[in-house]
Amino acid sequence: MATELQELIDFLSSPSPPVKRAAVDIVRGLTGSEDELGFLGGYSSVLLPKLCALLGESKDVSEPAAESLVNLSQKSDLAGKMVSMGMVKTCMDVLCKGGNGIERLMVLLLVNLTQLDAGVSSLLQTEDEKMYGLYVMKLVRWFCTTGEKLGDPFEHAGFILVNISKLGAGRKFLLDTRRGLLKQILRQFDATSPIRRKGVSGTIRNCCFEAETLLPNILLASEFLWPALLLPVAGNKVYKEEDTSKMPQELGTALSIERESVSDPEIRAQALEAIYLIVLQEAGRRAFWSINGLRILQLGYEDEESPQVMEAYERVGALLIESNGMEEQPLKPSS
């Protein structure tokens, strides 16, 4: 078997296009098996460079090569080797070139590679002061401007941003007001794709861990921030004018009409976690009170059915009660 696999890997660089296509198709099939993934890992020093070299070829070769790399990168040790050999740069080069039909696969590969801190550092280009953050700015631009066209190749780019924002350096970069990245990302919460919305909510939740030191940067995007955080947890009621009149126009207008509720409990929980991190700060609480945020939580809580999300509501409510000196619990299930 070992000899046969070595021969198969050698065929990946065959001068014969049909032989090369057949070989990469077989490799793709092998990477779809958990058992074979472990076996292929033993040949990674030879296999990975050969697959990488195929990414610039025609789609009938580059696509199975890219799928193979995505599958292999699910193994953290192999993902680490890919990062070490410069795979992040290779992905970005392919995406910058465009028009090859494998953009979606390159995005998925970056999602896996940035699960590692080293992958995030490589994407941030931390070792090159002049190029620092350029890749991330390009990804945000692609994520926010490609739209939800057929196939939506950058749909999963939000999860790359989630991974970037797990690190302090990544959060600080995304929150740098000179670049305006936060506002661009927040606008994507209006997307119809639940994958896009999930990427946005996870990124914002992570960025709010910097609220203690960078709250002004976060609140500077409040026009987009509050709708992204509060609409998912506002329930499905049509709000009365007496409530919406105390809210910013963009939030009050959205709540005064019938709307589709956010069905994913993870998005609702992430929104509440982000709100909690904001209202931990005095300035954050003032901002939240000023938009009638507590009323939204009260009404949203009445419609909530997930125990986990209900706990998140209650955590925010308890903090607001304690900080405001209120005596009664403002969040109660509907009778």
Coordinates of C-alpha atoms in Angstrom, one line a residue, residues 12-301:
L12 CA 0.3 14.3 -9.2
S13 CA 3.2 15.9 -11.1
S14 CA 2.9 13.8 -14.2
P15 CA 3.4 15.7 -17.5
S16 CA 0.3 13.8 -18.8
P17 CA -2.9 15.8 -18.0
P18 CA -5.1 12.7 -18.0
V19 CA -2.8 10.9 -15.6
K20 CA -2.6 14.0 -13.3
R21 CA -6.4 14.4 -13.3
A22 CA -6.9 10.7 -12.5
A23 CA -4.3 10.9 -9.6
V24 CA -5.7 14.0 -8.0
D25 CA -9.3 12.5 -8.2
I26 CA -8.1 9.4 -6.4
V27 CA -6.4 11.5 -3.7
R28 CA -9.5 13.5 -3.2
G29 CA -11.5 10.3 -2.6
L30 CA -8.9 9.1 -0.1
T31 CA -9.1 12.4 1.9
G32 CA -12.8 11.8 2.3
S33 CA -12.1 8.9 4.6
E34 CA -11.1 9.4 8.2
D35 CA -8.9 6.3 8.2
E36 CA -7.1 7.3 5.0
L37 CA -6.6 10.8 6.3
G38 CA -4.4 9.5 9.0
F39 CA -2.5 7.3 6.5
L40 CA -2.0 10.2 4.1
G41 CA -0.6 12.3 6.9
G42 CA 2.5 10.2 6.9
Y43 CA 3.3 11.5 3.4
S44 CA 2.4 15.1 4.1
S45 CA 5.9 16.5 3.4
V46 CA 5.6 15.3 -0.2
L47 CA 1.8 15.3 -0.7
L48 CA 1.0 18.8 0.5
P49 CA 3.5 20.7 -1.8
K50 CA 2.3 18.6 -4.8
L51 CA -1.3 19.4 -4.1
C52 CA -0.5 23.1 -3.6
A53 CA 1.3 23.2 -6.9
L54 CA -1.9 22.1 -8.6
L55 CA -4.0 25.0 -7.4
G56 CA -2.9 27.1 -10.4
E57 CA -4.0 24.6 -13.0
S58 CA -7.3 24.3 -14.8
K59 CA -10.4 23.7 -12.6
D60 CA -10.6 20.0 -13.4
V61 CA -7.3 19.6 -11.6
S62 CA -7.3 22.5 -9.1
E63 CA -10.7 21.8 -7.7
P64 CA -10.0 18.2 -6.5
A65 CA -6.6 19.4 -5.3
A66 CA -8.3 22.2 -3.3
E67 CA -10.9 19.8 -1.9
S68 CA -8.1 17.4 -0.8
L69 CA -6.4 20.3 1.0
V70 CA -9.6 21.3 2.8
N71 CA -10.1 17.7 3.9
L72 CA -6.5 17.3 5.1
S73 CA -6.6 20.6 6.9
Q74 CA -9.2 19.3 9.3
K75 CA -6.4 17.5 11.0
S76 CA -4.7 20.2 13.2
D77 CA -1.2 18.7 12.7
L78 CA -1.6 18.8 9.0
A79 CA -3.1 22.3 9.2
G80 CA 0.0 23.4 11.1
K81 CA 2.3 22.0 8.4
M82 CA 0.3 23.9 5.8
V83 CA 0.6 27.1 7.7
S84 CA 4.4 26.5 8.0
M85 CA 4.8 26.0 4.3
G86 CA 3.0 29.2 3.5
M87 CA -0.4 27.9 2.5
V88 CA -2.2 31.0 3.9
K89 CA -0.3 33.2 1.3
T90 CA -1.0 30.6 -1.4
C91 CA -4.8 30.8 -0.6
M92 CA -4.7 34.6 -0.7
D93 CA -2.8 34.6 -4.0
V94 CA -5.4 32.3 -5.6
L95 CA -8.2 34.5 -4.2
C96 CA -6.6 37.7 -5.5
K97 CA -6.1 36.2 -8.9
G98 CA -9.8 35.0 -9.0
G99 CA -11.7 33.6 -11.9
N100 CA -10.5 30.0 -11.2
G101 CA -13.7 28.6 -9.7
I102 CA -12.1 27.5 -6.5
E103 CA -12.6 30.6 -4.4
R104 CA -15.1 28.9 -2.1
L105 CA -12.7 26.1 -1.4
M106 CA -9.9 28.5 -0.6
V107 CA -12.1 30.3 1.9
L108 CA -12.9 27.0 3.5
L109 CA -9.2 26.1 3.7
L110 CA -8.5 29.5 5.4
V111 CA -11.3 28.8 7.9
N112 CA -9.5 25.6 8.9
L113 CA -6.0 27.1 8.9
T114 CA -7.1 30.0 11.1
Q115 CA -8.3 27.7 13.7
L116 CA -4.6 27.8 14.7
D117 CA -3.1 30.8 16.3
A118 CA -0.2 30.5 13.8
G119 CA -2.7 30.6 11.0
V120 CA -4.2 33.8 12.3
S121 CA -0.8 35.4 12.7
S122 CA 0.1 34.4 9.1
L123 CA -3.2 35.9 7.8
L124 CA -2.5 39.1 9.8
Q125 CA 1.0 39.1 8.4
T126 CA 2.4 40.0 11.9
E127 CA 6.0 39.6 10.8
D128 CA 5.7 42.2 8.0
E129 CA 5.0 45.7 9.4
K130 CA 4.4 47.2 6.0
M131 CA 1.9 44.5 4.9
Y132 CA 0.3 44.0 8.4
G133 CA -3.4 43.4 8.1
L134 CA -3.6 43.7 4.3
Y135 CA -5.0 40.2 3.8
V136 CA -7.6 40.7 6.4
M137 CA -8.8 44.0 4.8
K138 CA -9.1 42.2 1.5
L139 CA -11.1 39.4 3.0
V140 CA -13.5 41.9 4.7
R141 CA -13.9 43.7 1.4
W142 CA -14.6 40.5 -0.5
F143 CA -17.0 39.3 2.2
C144 CA -18.9 42.6 2.2
T145 CA -19.0 43.4 -1.5
T146 CA -19.4 40.1 -3.4
G147 CA -23.0 39.8 -2.4
E148 CA -25.0 36.6 -2.1
K149 CA -24.6 35.7 -5.8
L150 CA -24.9 32.1 -7.0
G151 CA -22.6 29.9 -4.9
D152 CA -21.6 32.8 -2.7
P153 CA -17.9 31.9 -2.6
F154 CA -17.2 34.2 0.3
E155 CA -20.2 33.1 2.4
H156 CA -17.9 31.4 5.0
A157 CA -15.4 34.2 5.2
G158 CA -17.2 35.4 8.3
F159 CA -15.9 32.3 10.1
I160 CA -12.3 33.4 9.2
L161 CA -13.2 36.7 11.0
V162 CA -14.5 34.8 14.0
N163 CA -11.1 33.0 14.2
I164 CA -9.2 36.2 13.8
S165 CA -11.2 37.9 16.5
K166 CA -10.4 35.1 19.0
L167 CA -6.9 36.7 19.4
G168 CA -6.4 40.1 21.0
A169 CA -4.3 41.3 18.1
G170 CA -7.1 40.3 15.7
R171 CA -9.8 42.1 17.7
K172 CA -7.8 45.3 18.0
F173 CA -7.2 45.3 14.2
L174 CA -10.9 44.8 13.4
L175 CA -11.8 47.5 15.9
D176 CA -9.3 50.1 14.6
T177 CA -11.6 53.0 13.6
R178 CA -9.2 54.2 10.9
R179 CA -10.1 51.2 8.8
G180 CA -13.8 51.1 9.4
L181 CA -13.9 47.3 9.2
L182 CA -16.4 46.9 12.1
K183 CA -19.1 48.9 10.3
Q184 CA -18.6 46.9 7.1
I185 CA -18.9 43.6 8.9
L186 CA -22.0 44.7 10.8
R187 CA -23.8 45.6 7.6
Q188 CA -23.6 41.9 6.6
F189 CA -26.0 41.0 9.4
D190 CA -28.8 41.9 7.0
A191 CA -27.8 39.1 4.7
T192 CA -30.3 36.4 4.0
S193 CA -27.6 33.7 4.4
P194 CA -27.7 32.3 8.0
I195 CA -24.0 31.3 7.5
R196 CA -23.1 35.0 6.9
R197 CA -25.2 36.1 9.9
K198 CA -23.6 33.5 12.1
G199 CA -20.1 34.7 11.1
V200 CA -21.0 38.3 11.8
S201 CA -22.5 37.5 15.2
G202 CA -19.5 35.4 16.3
T203 CA -17.1 38.1 15.2
I204 CA -18.9 40.9 17.0
R205 CA -19.3 38.8 20.2
N206 CA -15.5 38.2 20.2
C207 CA -14.7 41.8 19.5
C208 CA -16.8 42.8 22.5
F209 CA -14.1 41.2 24.7
E210 CA -12.2 44.4 24.1
A211 CA -15.0 46.5 25.5
E212 CA -13.1 47.4 28.6
T213 CA -10.4 49.3 26.6
L214 CA -12.0 49.9 23.2
L215 CA -15.7 50.5 24.0
P216 CA -15.6 53.9 22.2
N217 CA -14.5 52.1 19.0
I218 CA -17.4 49.6 19.4
L219 CA -20.0 52.2 20.1
L220 CA -18.9 54.4 17.2
A221 CA -20.6 51.8 15.0
S222 CA -23.8 51.9 17.1
E223 CA -26.0 52.7 14.1
F224 CA -25.3 49.2 12.9
L225 CA -24.3 47.6 16.2
W226 CA -27.6 47.8 18.1
P227 CA -29.8 46.4 15.3
A228 CA -27.3 43.5 14.8
L229 CA -27.3 42.7 18.5
L230 CA -30.9 43.5 19.5
L231 CA -33.0 42.4 16.6
P232 CA -32.1 38.7 17.1
V233 CA -33.2 38.9 20.7
A234 CA -36.2 41.2 20.3
G235 CA -38.7 38.3 19.9
N236 CA -41.4 38.4 17.2
K237 CA -43.8 40.9 18.5
V238 CA -44.7 44.1 16.7
Y239 CA -43.6 46.8 19.2
K240 CA -45.8 49.7 20.2
E241 CA -45.0 53.3 19.4
E242 CA -44.5 54.1 23.1
D243 CA -41.6 51.7 23.1
T244 CA -40.1 52.4 19.7
S245 CA -40.3 56.2 20.2
K246 CA -37.5 55.8 22.7
M247 CA -35.2 54.0 20.3
P248 CA -32.9 55.0 17.5
Q249 CA -34.9 55.3 14.2
E250 CA -33.2 52.3 12.5
L251 CA -34.0 50.1 15.5
G252 CA -37.5 51.4 16.2
T253 CA -38.6 51.1 12.6
A254 CA -37.4 47.5 12.3
L255 CA -39.3 46.6 15.5
S256 CA -42.5 48.4 14.6
I257 CA -43.3 46.0 11.6
E258 CA -43.7 42.3 11.2
R259 CA -40.3 40.6 10.7
E260 CA -38.7 37.2 10.5
S261 CA -37.3 36.0 13.8
V262 CA -33.8 34.7 14.2
S263 CA -34.3 30.9 14.5
D264 CA -30.7 30.0 15.4
P265 CA -30.3 30.0 19.2
E266 CA -26.5 30.3 18.9
I267 CA -26.9 33.6 17.2
R268 CA -29.3 34.8 19.9
A269 CA -26.9 33.6 22.7
Q270 CA -23.9 35.3 21.0
A271 CA -25.8 38.6 20.7
L272 CA -26.7 38.5 24.4
E273 CA -23.1 37.7 25.3
A274 CA -21.9 40.7 23.4
I275 CA -24.5 42.9 25.1
Y276 CA -23.4 41.6 28.4
L277 CA -19.7 42.5 27.7
I278 CA -20.8 46.0 26.6
V279 CA -23.0 46.7 29.6
L280 CA -20.3 45.5 32.0
Q281 CA -18.9 49.0 31.3
E282 CA -20.6 52.1 32.7
A283 CA -20.5 53.9 29.4
G284 CA -21.9 50.7 27.8
R285 CA -24.8 50.7 30.2
R286 CA -25.6 54.3 29.6
A287 CA -25.7 53.7 25.9
F288 CA -27.9 50.6 26.4
W289 CA -30.4 52.5 28.6
S290 CA -30.5 55.4 26.1
I291 CA -31.9 53.1 23.3
N292 CA -34.5 51.5 25.6
G293 CA -32.6 48.3 25.4
L294 CA -34.0 46.8 28.6
R295 CA -37.5 46.9 27.1
I296 CA -36.3 45.0 24.1
L297 CA -34.9 42.3 26.4
Q298 CA -38.1 42.2 28.4
L299 CA -40.3 41.5 25.3
G300 CA -37.7 39.2 23.7
Y301 CA -37.5 37.1 26.9

